[in-house]
Amino acid sequence: MADFDAVLKFWGPVEADYDKIGNMVLTRLFTEHPDTQKLFPKFAGIGLGDMAGNAAISAHGATVLKKLAEVLKAKGNHAGIIKPLANSHATKHKIAINNFKLITEIIVKVMQEKAGLDAGGQTALRNVMGVFIADMDANYKELGFSG
Ligand code: CUP
């Protein structure tokens, strides 16, 4: 099975509640890698205990997962999705590439726990994200952002 399909097979529980799963992803990212919380100024002042109920964190978490769904459903033809994403993240948010690797491992863990993502699905998700991140990196270099 193609990597995209091996992940999409487990997408149901994610799609059923993007806000909740998205919040879990970002809360876990900010808890395990506290520096990442500073990347987005709107999240900087939120305490660990308040994250689960924070609407802005849920909303951005949902955005991240919906973007990932678009990438999965594009099945490799994702250049048009990545270009604007790389643009905004390099020039506006200034998010270094390593942060995408960190969030990948968090999404793998959260999907394992909440969607039953199995070993094959985990490898598939890492593969898809590896290609996605390499393409982001190529766009970053074109833009002259050394993230
Ligand atoms: O869109 C957005 O917002 C992004 C998404 C993605 C994911 C993965 C890869 C690439 C891209 N984001 Cu936001 C991201 C991130 C965050 O939020 C935080 C941290 C890190 C990363």
mmCIF file with all atom_site columns, C-alpha atoms and ligand atoms in Angstrom:
data_model
loop_
_atom_site.group_PDB
_atom_site.id
_atom_site.type_symbol
_atom_site.label_atom_id
_atom_site.label_alt_id
_atom_site.label_comp_id
_atom_site.label_asym_id
_atom_site.label_entity_id
_atom_site.label_seq_id
_atom_site.pdbx_PDB_ins_code
_atom_site.Cartn_x
_atom_site.Cartn_y
_atom_site.Cartn_z
_atom_site.occupancy
_atom_site.B_iso_or_equiv
_atom_site.pdbx_formal_charge
_atom_site.auth_seq_id
_atom_site.auth_comp_id
_atom_site.auth_asym_id
_atom_site.auth_atom_id
_atom_site.pdbx_PDB_model_num
ATOM   1   C  CA  . MET A 1 1   ? 0.000   0.000  0.000  1.00 0.00 ? 1   MET A CA  1
ATOM   2   C  CA  . ALA A 1 2   ? 1.222   3.507  -0.800 1.00 0.00 ? 2   ALA A CA  1
ATOM   3   C  CA  . ASP A 1 3   ? 2.377   5.493  2.218  1.00 0.00 ? 3   ASP A CA  1
ATOM   4   C  CA  . PHE A 1 4   ? -0.415  8.066  1.735  1.00 0.00 ? 4   PHE A CA  1
ATOM   5   C  CA  . ASP A 1 5   ? -3.077  5.358  1.924  1.00 0.00 ? 5   ASP A CA  1
ATOM   6   C  CA  . ALA A 1 6   ? -1.404  3.605  4.858  1.00 0.00 ? 6   ALA A CA  1
ATOM   7   C  CA  . VAL A 1 7   ? -1.863  6.831  6.856  1.00 0.00 ? 7   VAL A CA  1
ATOM   8   C  CA  . LEU A 1 8   ? -5.291  7.794  5.470  1.00 0.00 ? 8   LEU A CA  1
ATOM   9   C  CA  . LYS A 1 9   ? -6.568  4.390  6.651  1.00 0.00 ? 9   LYS A CA  1
ATOM   10  C  CA  . PHE A 1 10  ? -6.243  5.775  10.210 1.00 0.00 ? 10  PHE A CA  1
ATOM   11  C  CA  . TRP A 1 11  ? -7.513  9.261  9.449  1.00 0.00 ? 11  TRP A CA  1
ATOM   12  C  CA  . GLY A 1 12  ? -11.136 8.735  10.588 1.00 0.00 ? 12  GLY A CA  1
ATOM   13  C  CA  . PRO A 1 13  ? -10.643 9.523  14.300 1.00 0.00 ? 13  PRO A CA  1
ATOM   14  C  CA  . VAL A 1 14  ? -8.504  12.557 13.409 1.00 0.00 ? 14  VAL A CA  1
ATOM   15  C  CA  . GLU A 1 15  ? -11.045 13.923 10.942 1.00 0.00 ? 15  GLU A CA  1
ATOM   16  C  CA  . ALA A 1 16  ? -13.847 13.338 13.459 1.00 0.00 ? 16  ALA A CA  1
ATOM   17  C  CA  . ASP A 1 17  ? -12.405 15.956 15.821 1.00 0.00 ? 17  ASP A CA  1
ATOM   18  C  CA  . TYR A 1 18  ? -9.685  18.101 14.267 1.00 0.00 ? 18  TYR A CA  1
ATOM   19  C  CA  . ASP A 1 19  ? -9.891  20.630 17.117 1.00 0.00 ? 19  ASP A CA  1
ATOM   20  C  CA  . LYS A 1 20  ? -9.385  18.082 19.886 1.00 0.00 ? 20  LYS A CA  1
ATOM   21  C  CA  . ILE A 1 21  ? -6.632  16.054 18.192 1.00 0.00 ? 21  ILE A CA  1
ATOM   22  C  CA  . GLY A 1 22  ? -5.003  19.264 16.925 1.00 0.00 ? 22  GLY A CA  1
ATOM   23  C  CA  . ASN A 1 23  ? -4.969  20.668 20.445 1.00 0.00 ? 23  ASN A CA  1
ATOM   24  C  CA  . MET A 1 24  ? -3.375  17.427 21.726 1.00 0.00 ? 24  MET A CA  1
ATOM   25  C  CA  . VAL A 1 25  ? -0.649  17.655 19.077 1.00 0.00 ? 25  VAL A CA  1
ATOM   26  C  CA  . LEU A 1 26  ? 0.321   21.256 19.864 1.00 0.00 ? 26  LEU A CA  1
ATOM   27  C  CA  . THR A 1 27  ? -0.044  20.865 23.647 1.00 0.00 ? 27  THR A CA  1
ATOM   28  C  CA  . ARG A 1 28  ? 2.278   17.867 23.507 1.00 0.00 ? 28  ARG A CA  1
ATOM   29  C  CA  . LEU A 1 29  ? 4.727   19.674 21.204 1.00 0.00 ? 29  LEU A CA  1
ATOM   30  C  CA  . PHE A 1 30  ? 4.862   22.701 23.526 1.00 0.00 ? 30  PHE A CA  1
ATOM   31  C  CA  . THR A 1 31  ? 5.203   20.462 26.609 1.00 0.00 ? 31  THR A CA  1
ATOM   32  C  CA  . GLU A 1 32  ? 7.974   18.226 25.226 1.00 0.00 ? 32  GLU A CA  1
ATOM   33  C  CA  . HIS A 1 33  ? 9.784   21.011 23.330 1.00 0.00 ? 33  HIS A CA  1
ATOM   34  C  CA  . PRO A 1 34  ? 9.110   24.257 25.256 1.00 0.00 ? 34  PRO A CA  1
ATOM   35  C  CA  . ASP A 1 35  ? 11.066  26.395 22.762 1.00 0.00 ? 35  ASP A CA  1
ATOM   36  C  CA  . THR A 1 36  ? 8.477   25.645 20.092 1.00 0.00 ? 36  THR A CA  1
ATOM   37  C  CA  . GLN A 1 37  ? 5.811   27.499 22.087 1.00 0.00 ? 37  GLN A CA  1
ATOM   38  C  CA  . LYS A 1 38  ? 7.711   30.741 21.446 1.00 0.00 ? 38  LYS A CA  1
ATOM   39  C  CA  . LEU A 1 39  ? 7.602   30.326 17.661 1.00 0.00 ? 39  LEU A CA  1
ATOM   40  C  CA  . PHE A 1 40  ? 4.067   31.664 17.459 1.00 0.00 ? 40  PHE A CA  1
ATOM   41  C  CA  . PRO A 1 41  ? 3.774   34.852 19.559 1.00 0.00 ? 41  PRO A CA  1
ATOM   42  C  CA  . LYS A 1 42  ? 0.044   34.309 20.089 1.00 0.00 ? 42  LYS A CA  1
ATOM   43  C  CA  . PHE A 1 43  ? 0.806   31.159 22.119 1.00 0.00 ? 43  PHE A CA  1
ATOM   44  C  CA  . ALA A 1 44  ? 3.705   32.500 24.180 1.00 0.00 ? 44  ALA A CA  1
ATOM   45  C  CA  . GLY A 1 45  ? 1.875   33.323 27.406 1.00 0.00 ? 45  GLY A CA  1
ATOM   46  C  CA  . ILE A 1 46  ? -0.318  30.238 27.746 1.00 0.00 ? 46  ILE A CA  1
ATOM   47  C  CA  . GLY A 1 47  ? 0.484   28.069 30.798 1.00 0.00 ? 47  GLY A CA  1
ATOM   48  C  CA  . LEU A 1 48  ? 0.809   24.291 30.478 1.00 0.00 ? 48  LEU A CA  1
ATOM   49  C  CA  . GLY A 1 49  ? -2.393  23.697 32.413 1.00 0.00 ? 49  GLY A CA  1
ATOM   50  C  CA  . ASP A 1 50  ? -4.444  26.010 30.208 1.00 0.00 ? 50  ASP A CA  1
ATOM   51  C  CA  . MET A 1 51  ? -3.451  24.586 26.828 1.00 0.00 ? 51  MET A CA  1
ATOM   52  C  CA  . ALA A 1 52  ? -6.037  21.804 26.582 1.00 0.00 ? 52  ALA A CA  1
ATOM   53  C  CA  . GLY A 1 53  ? -8.886  24.298 26.819 1.00 0.00 ? 53  GLY A CA  1
ATOM   54  C  CA  . ASN A 1 54  ? -7.314  27.034 24.714 1.00 0.00 ? 54  ASN A CA  1
ATOM   55  C  CA  . ALA A 1 55  ? -9.341  27.799 21.586 1.00 0.00 ? 55  ALA A CA  1
ATOM   56  C  CA  . ALA A 1 56  ? -6.433  29.402 19.683 1.00 0.00 ? 56  ALA A CA  1
ATOM   57  C  CA  . ILE A 1 57  ? -4.269  26.292 20.208 1.00 0.00 ? 57  ILE A CA  1
ATOM   58  C  CA  . SER A 1 58  ? -7.131  24.039 19.085 1.00 0.00 ? 58  SER A CA  1
ATOM   59  C  CA  . ALA A 1 59  ? -7.703  26.188 16.009 1.00 0.00 ? 59  ALA A CA  1
ATOM   60  C  CA  . HIS A 1 60  ? -4.068  26.180 14.918 1.00 0.00 ? 60  HIS A CA  1
ATOM   61  C  CA  . GLY A 1 61  ? -3.708  22.468 15.712 1.00 0.00 ? 61  GLY A CA  1
ATOM   62  C  CA  . ALA A 1 62  ? -6.730  21.819 13.484 1.00 0.00 ? 62  ALA A CA  1
ATOM   63  C  CA  . THR A 1 63  ? -5.118  23.919 10.732 1.00 0.00 ? 63  THR A CA  1
ATOM   64  C  CA  . VAL A 1 64  ? -1.918  21.860 10.891 1.00 0.00 ? 64  VAL A CA  1
ATOM   65  C  CA  . LEU A 1 65  ? -3.802  18.546 10.692 1.00 0.00 ? 65  LEU A CA  1
ATOM   66  C  CA  . LYS A 1 66  ? -6.038  19.767 7.850  1.00 0.00 ? 66  LYS A CA  1
ATOM   67  C  CA  . LYS A 1 67  ? -2.906  20.796 5.954  1.00 0.00 ? 67  LYS A CA  1
ATOM   68  C  CA  . LEU A 1 68  ? -1.482  17.332 6.522  1.00 0.00 ? 68  LEU A CA  1
ATOM   69  C  CA  . ALA A 1 69  ? -4.747  15.813 5.229  1.00 0.00 ? 69  ALA A CA  1
ATOM   70  C  CA  . GLU A 1 70  ? -4.436  17.911 2.059  1.00 0.00 ? 70  GLU A CA  1
ATOM   71  C  CA  . VAL A 1 71  ? -0.875  16.660 1.589  1.00 0.00 ? 71  VAL A CA  1
ATOM   72  C  CA  . LEU A 1 72  ? -1.906  13.021 2.126  1.00 0.00 ? 72  LEU A CA  1
ATOM   73  C  CA  . LYS A 1 73  ? -4.835  13.318 -0.266 1.00 0.00 ? 73  LYS A CA  1
ATOM   74  C  CA  . ALA A 1 74  ? -2.608  14.960 -2.920 1.00 0.00 ? 74  ALA A CA  1
ATOM   75  C  CA  . LYS A 1 75  ? -0.622  11.671 -3.003 1.00 0.00 ? 75  LYS A CA  1
ATOM   76  C  CA  . GLY A 1 76  ? 2.639   13.279 -4.008 1.00 0.00 ? 76  GLY A CA  1
ATOM   77  C  CA  . ASN A 1 77  ? 1.296   16.099 -6.177 1.00 0.00 ? 77  ASN A CA  1
ATOM   78  C  CA  . HIS A 1 78  ? 1.695   18.564 -3.335 1.00 0.00 ? 78  HIS A CA  1
ATOM   79  C  CA  . ALA A 1 79  ? 3.885   21.263 -4.907 1.00 0.00 ? 79  ALA A CA  1
ATOM   80  C  CA  . GLY A 1 80  ? 0.968   23.702 -5.031 1.00 0.00 ? 80  GLY A CA  1
ATOM   81  C  CA  . ILE A 1 81  ? 0.208   23.136 -1.340 1.00 0.00 ? 81  ILE A CA  1
ATOM   82  C  CA  . ILE A 1 82  ? 3.796   23.423 -0.184 1.00 0.00 ? 82  ILE A CA  1
ATOM   83  C  CA  . LYS A 1 83  ? 4.746   26.610 -1.987 1.00 0.00 ? 83  LYS A CA  1
ATOM   84  C  CA  . PRO A 1 84  ? 2.475   29.016 -0.070 1.00 0.00 ? 84  PRO A CA  1
ATOM   85  C  CA  . LEU A 1 85  ? 3.129   27.105 3.163  1.00 0.00 ? 85  LEU A CA  1
ATOM   86  C  CA  . ALA A 1 86  ? 6.907   27.416 2.716  1.00 0.00 ? 86  ALA A CA  1
ATOM   87  C  CA  . ASN A 1 87  ? 6.497   31.074 1.824  1.00 0.00 ? 87  ASN A CA  1
ATOM   88  C  CA  . SER A 1 88  ? 4.520   32.003 4.922  1.00 0.00 ? 88  SER A CA  1
ATOM   89  C  CA  . HIS A 1 89  ? 6.625   29.865 7.263  1.00 0.00 ? 89  HIS A CA  1
ATOM   90  C  CA  . ALA A 1 90  ? 9.960   31.165 5.933  1.00 0.00 ? 90  ALA A CA  1
ATOM   91  C  CA  . THR A 1 91  ? 9.150   34.830 5.535  1.00 0.00 ? 91  THR A CA  1
ATOM   92  C  CA  . LYS A 1 92  ? 6.337   35.543 8.023  1.00 0.00 ? 92  LYS A CA  1
ATOM   93  C  CA  . HIS A 1 93  ? 6.584   33.013 10.878 1.00 0.00 ? 93  HIS A CA  1
ATOM   94  C  CA  . LYS A 1 94  ? 10.305  32.174 10.467 1.00 0.00 ? 94  LYS A CA  1
ATOM   95  C  CA  . ILE A 1 95  ? 9.900   28.546 11.517 1.00 0.00 ? 95  ILE A CA  1
ATOM   96  C  CA  . ALA A 1 96  ? 13.129  26.528 11.123 1.00 0.00 ? 96  ALA A CA  1
ATOM   97  C  CA  . ILE A 1 97  ? 12.871  23.142 9.387  1.00 0.00 ? 97  ILE A CA  1
ATOM   98  C  CA  . ASN A 1 98  ? 13.796  21.196 12.515 1.00 0.00 ? 98  ASN A CA  1
ATOM   99  C  CA  . ASN A 1 99  ? 10.464  22.149 14.087 1.00 0.00 ? 99  ASN A CA  1
ATOM   100 C  CA  . PHE A 1 100 ? 8.632   20.232 11.366 1.00 0.00 ? 100 PHE A CA  1
ATOM   101 C  CA  . LYS A 1 101 ? 10.649  17.144 12.313 1.00 0.00 ? 101 LYS A CA  1
ATOM   102 C  CA  . LEU A 1 102 ? 9.653   17.612 15.954 1.00 0.00 ? 102 LEU A CA  1
ATOM   103 C  CA  . ILE A 1 103 ? 5.961   17.990 15.150 1.00 0.00 ? 103 ILE A CA  1
ATOM   104 C  CA  . THR A 1 104 ? 6.154   14.892 12.911 1.00 0.00 ? 104 THR A CA  1
ATOM   105 C  CA  . GLU A 1 105 ? 7.209   12.699 15.842 1.00 0.00 ? 105 GLU A CA  1
ATOM   106 C  CA  . ILE A 1 106 ? 4.442   14.206 18.002 1.00 0.00 ? 106 ILE A CA  1
ATOM   107 C  CA  . ILE A 1 107 ? 1.798   13.518 15.323 1.00 0.00 ? 107 ILE A CA  1
ATOM   108 C  CA  . VAL A 1 108 ? 3.068   9.910  15.076 1.00 0.00 ? 108 VAL A CA  1
ATOM   109 C  CA  . LYS A 1 109 ? 2.636   9.471  18.849 1.00 0.00 ? 109 LYS A CA  1
ATOM   110 C  CA  . VAL A 1 110 ? -0.772  11.157 19.081 1.00 0.00 ? 110 VAL A CA  1
ATOM   111 C  CA  . MET A 1 111 ? -2.110  9.172  16.100 1.00 0.00 ? 111 MET A CA  1
ATOM   112 C  CA  . GLN A 1 112 ? -0.748  5.976  17.660 1.00 0.00 ? 112 GLN A CA  1
ATOM   113 C  CA  . GLU A 1 113 ? -2.652  6.690  20.868 1.00 0.00 ? 113 GLU A CA  1
ATOM   114 C  CA  . LYS A 1 114 ? -5.845  8.251  19.500 1.00 0.00 ? 114 LYS A CA  1
ATOM   115 C  CA  . ALA A 1 115 ? -6.256  6.641  16.084 1.00 0.00 ? 115 ALA A CA  1
ATOM   116 C  CA  . GLY A 1 116 ? -4.480  3.302  16.577 1.00 0.00 ? 116 GLY A CA  1
ATOM   117 C  CA  . LEU A 1 117 ? -1.811  4.132  13.983 1.00 0.00 ? 117 LEU A CA  1
ATOM   118 C  CA  . ASP A 1 118 ? 0.093   0.831  13.677 1.00 0.00 ? 118 ASP A CA  1
ATOM   119 C  CA  . ALA A 1 119 ? 3.804   0.227  13.016 1.00 0.00 ? 119 ALA A CA  1
ATOM   120 C  CA  . GLY A 1 120 ? 3.303   0.300  9.232  1.00 0.00 ? 120 GLY A CA  1
ATOM   121 C  CA  . GLY A 1 121 ? 1.269   3.501  9.497  1.00 0.00 ? 121 GLY A CA  1
ATOM   122 C  CA  . GLN A 1 122 ? 3.928   5.103  11.667 1.00 0.00 ? 122 GLN A CA  1
ATOM   123 C  CA  . THR A 1 123 ? 6.645   4.334  9.120  1.00 0.00 ? 123 THR A CA  1
ATOM   124 C  CA  . ALA A 1 124 ? 4.371   5.552  6.330  1.00 0.00 ? 124 ALA A CA  1
ATOM   125 C  CA  . LEU A 1 125 ? 3.651   8.832  8.132  1.00 0.00 ? 125 LEU A CA  1
ATOM   126 C  CA  . ARG A 1 126 ? 7.382   9.377  8.746  1.00 0.00 ? 126 ARG A CA  1
ATOM   127 C  CA  . ASN A 1 127 ? 8.042   8.715  5.042  1.00 0.00 ? 127 ASN A CA  1
ATOM   128 C  CA  . VAL A 1 128 ? 5.334   11.131 3.867  1.00 0.00 ? 128 VAL A CA  1
ATOM   129 C  CA  . MET A 1 129 ? 6.522   13.818 6.270  1.00 0.00 ? 129 MET A CA  1
ATOM   130 C  CA  . GLY A 1 130 ? 10.138  13.208 5.220  1.00 0.00 ? 130 GLY A CA  1
ATOM   131 C  CA  . VAL A 1 131 ? 9.284   14.032 1.596  1.00 0.00 ? 131 VAL A CA  1
ATOM   132 C  CA  . PHE A 1 132 ? 7.042   16.937 2.632  1.00 0.00 ? 132 PHE A CA  1
ATOM   133 C  CA  . ILE A 1 133 ? 9.784   18.423 4.835  1.00 0.00 ? 133 ILE A CA  1
ATOM   134 C  CA  . ALA A 1 134 ? 12.484  17.938 2.169  1.00 0.00 ? 134 ALA A CA  1
ATOM   135 C  CA  . ASP A 1 135 ? 10.270  19.842 -0.280 1.00 0.00 ? 135 ASP A CA  1
ATOM   136 C  CA  . MET A 1 136 ? 9.679   22.577 2.306  1.00 0.00 ? 136 MET A CA  1
ATOM   137 C  CA  . ASP A 1 137 ? 13.462  22.762 2.773  1.00 0.00 ? 137 ASP A CA  1
ATOM   138 C  CA  . ALA A 1 138 ? 14.052  23.092 -0.987 1.00 0.00 ? 138 ALA A CA  1
ATOM   139 C  CA  . ASN A 1 139 ? 11.546  25.977 -1.066 1.00 0.00 ? 139 ASN A CA  1
ATOM   140 C  CA  . TYR A 1 140 ? 13.192  27.558 1.972  1.00 0.00 ? 140 TYR A CA  1
ATOM   141 C  CA  . LYS A 1 141 ? 16.567  27.477 0.198  1.00 0.00 ? 141 LYS A CA  1
ATOM   142 C  CA  . GLU A 1 142 ? 15.070  29.098 -2.899 1.00 0.00 ? 142 GLU A CA  1
ATOM   143 C  CA  . LEU A 1 143 ? 13.707  31.841 -0.658 1.00 0.00 ? 143 LEU A CA  1
ATOM   144 C  CA  . GLY A 1 144 ? 17.111  32.248 0.977  1.00 0.00 ? 144 GLY A CA  1
ATOM   145 C  CA  . PHE A 1 145 ? 15.789  31.239 4.411  1.00 0.00 ? 145 PHE A CA  1
ATOM   146 C  CA  . SER A 1 146 ? 18.329  29.084 6.190  1.00 0.00 ? 146 SER A CA  1
ATOM   147 C  CA  . GLY A 1 147 ? 15.744  27.440 8.459  1.00 0.00 ? 147 GLY A CA  1
HETATM 148 O  O1  . CUP B 2 .   ? 0.617   25.405 8.579  1.00 0.00 ? 1   CUP B O1  1
HETATM 149 C  C1  . CUP B 2 .   ? 1.280   25.333 9.613  1.00 0.00 ? 1   CUP B C1  1
HETATM 150 O  O2  . CUP B 2 .   ? 0.948   26.247 10.598 1.00 0.00 ? 1   CUP B O2  1
HETATM 151 C  C2  . CUP B 2 .   ? 2.406   24.388 9.786  1.00 0.00 ? 1   CUP B C2  1
HETATM 152 C  C3  . CUP B 2 .   ? 2.018   22.994 9.252  1.00 0.00 ? 1   CUP B C3  1
HETATM 153 C  C4  . CUP B 2 .   ? 3.138   22.078 8.976  1.00 0.00 ? 1   CUP B C4  1
HETATM 154 C  C5  . CUP B 2 .   ? 3.206   20.890 9.663  1.00 0.00 ? 1   CUP B C5  1
HETATM 155 C  C6  . CUP B 2 .   ? 4.214   20.004 9.423  1.00 0.00 ? 1   CUP B C6  1
HETATM 156 C  C7  . CUP B 2 .   ? 5.162   20.267 8.456  1.00 0.00 ? 1   CUP B C7  1
HETATM 157 C  C8  . CUP B 2 .   ? 5.081   21.449 7.779  1.00 0.00 ? 1   CUP B C8  1
HETATM 158 C  C9  . CUP B 2 .   ? 4.083   22.354 8.040  1.00 0.00 ? 1   CUP B C9  1
HETATM 159 N  N1  . CUP B 2 .   ? 2.864   24.443 11.179 1.00 0.00 ? 1   CUP B N1  1
HETATM 160 CU CU1 . CUP B 2 .   ? 1.921   25.763 12.304 1.00 0.00 ? 1   CUP B CU1 1
HETATM 161 C  C10 . CUP B 2 .   ? 3.830   23.803 11.694 1.00 0.00 ? 1   CUP B C10 1
HETATM 162 C  C11 . CUP B 2 .   ? 4.358   23.895 13.007 1.00 0.00 ? 1   CUP B C11 1
HETATM 163 C  C12 . CUP B 2 .   ? 3.741   24.543 14.086 1.00 0.00 ? 1   CUP B C12 1
HETATM 164 O  O3  . CUP B 2 .   ? 2.552   25.164 14.044 1.00 0.00 ? 1   CUP B O3  1
HETATM 165 C  C13 . CUP B 2 .   ? 4.365   24.604 15.305 1.00 0.00 ? 1   CUP B C13 1
HETATM 166 C  C14 . CUP B 2 .   ? 5.588   24.056 15.486 1.00 0.00 ? 1   CUP B C14 1
HETATM 167 C  C15 . CUP B 2 .   ? 6.201   23.393 14.451 1.00 0.00 ? 1   CUP B C15 1
HETATM 168 C  C16 . CUP B 2 .   ? 5.602   23.311 13.213 1.00 0.00 ? 1   CUP B C16 1
#
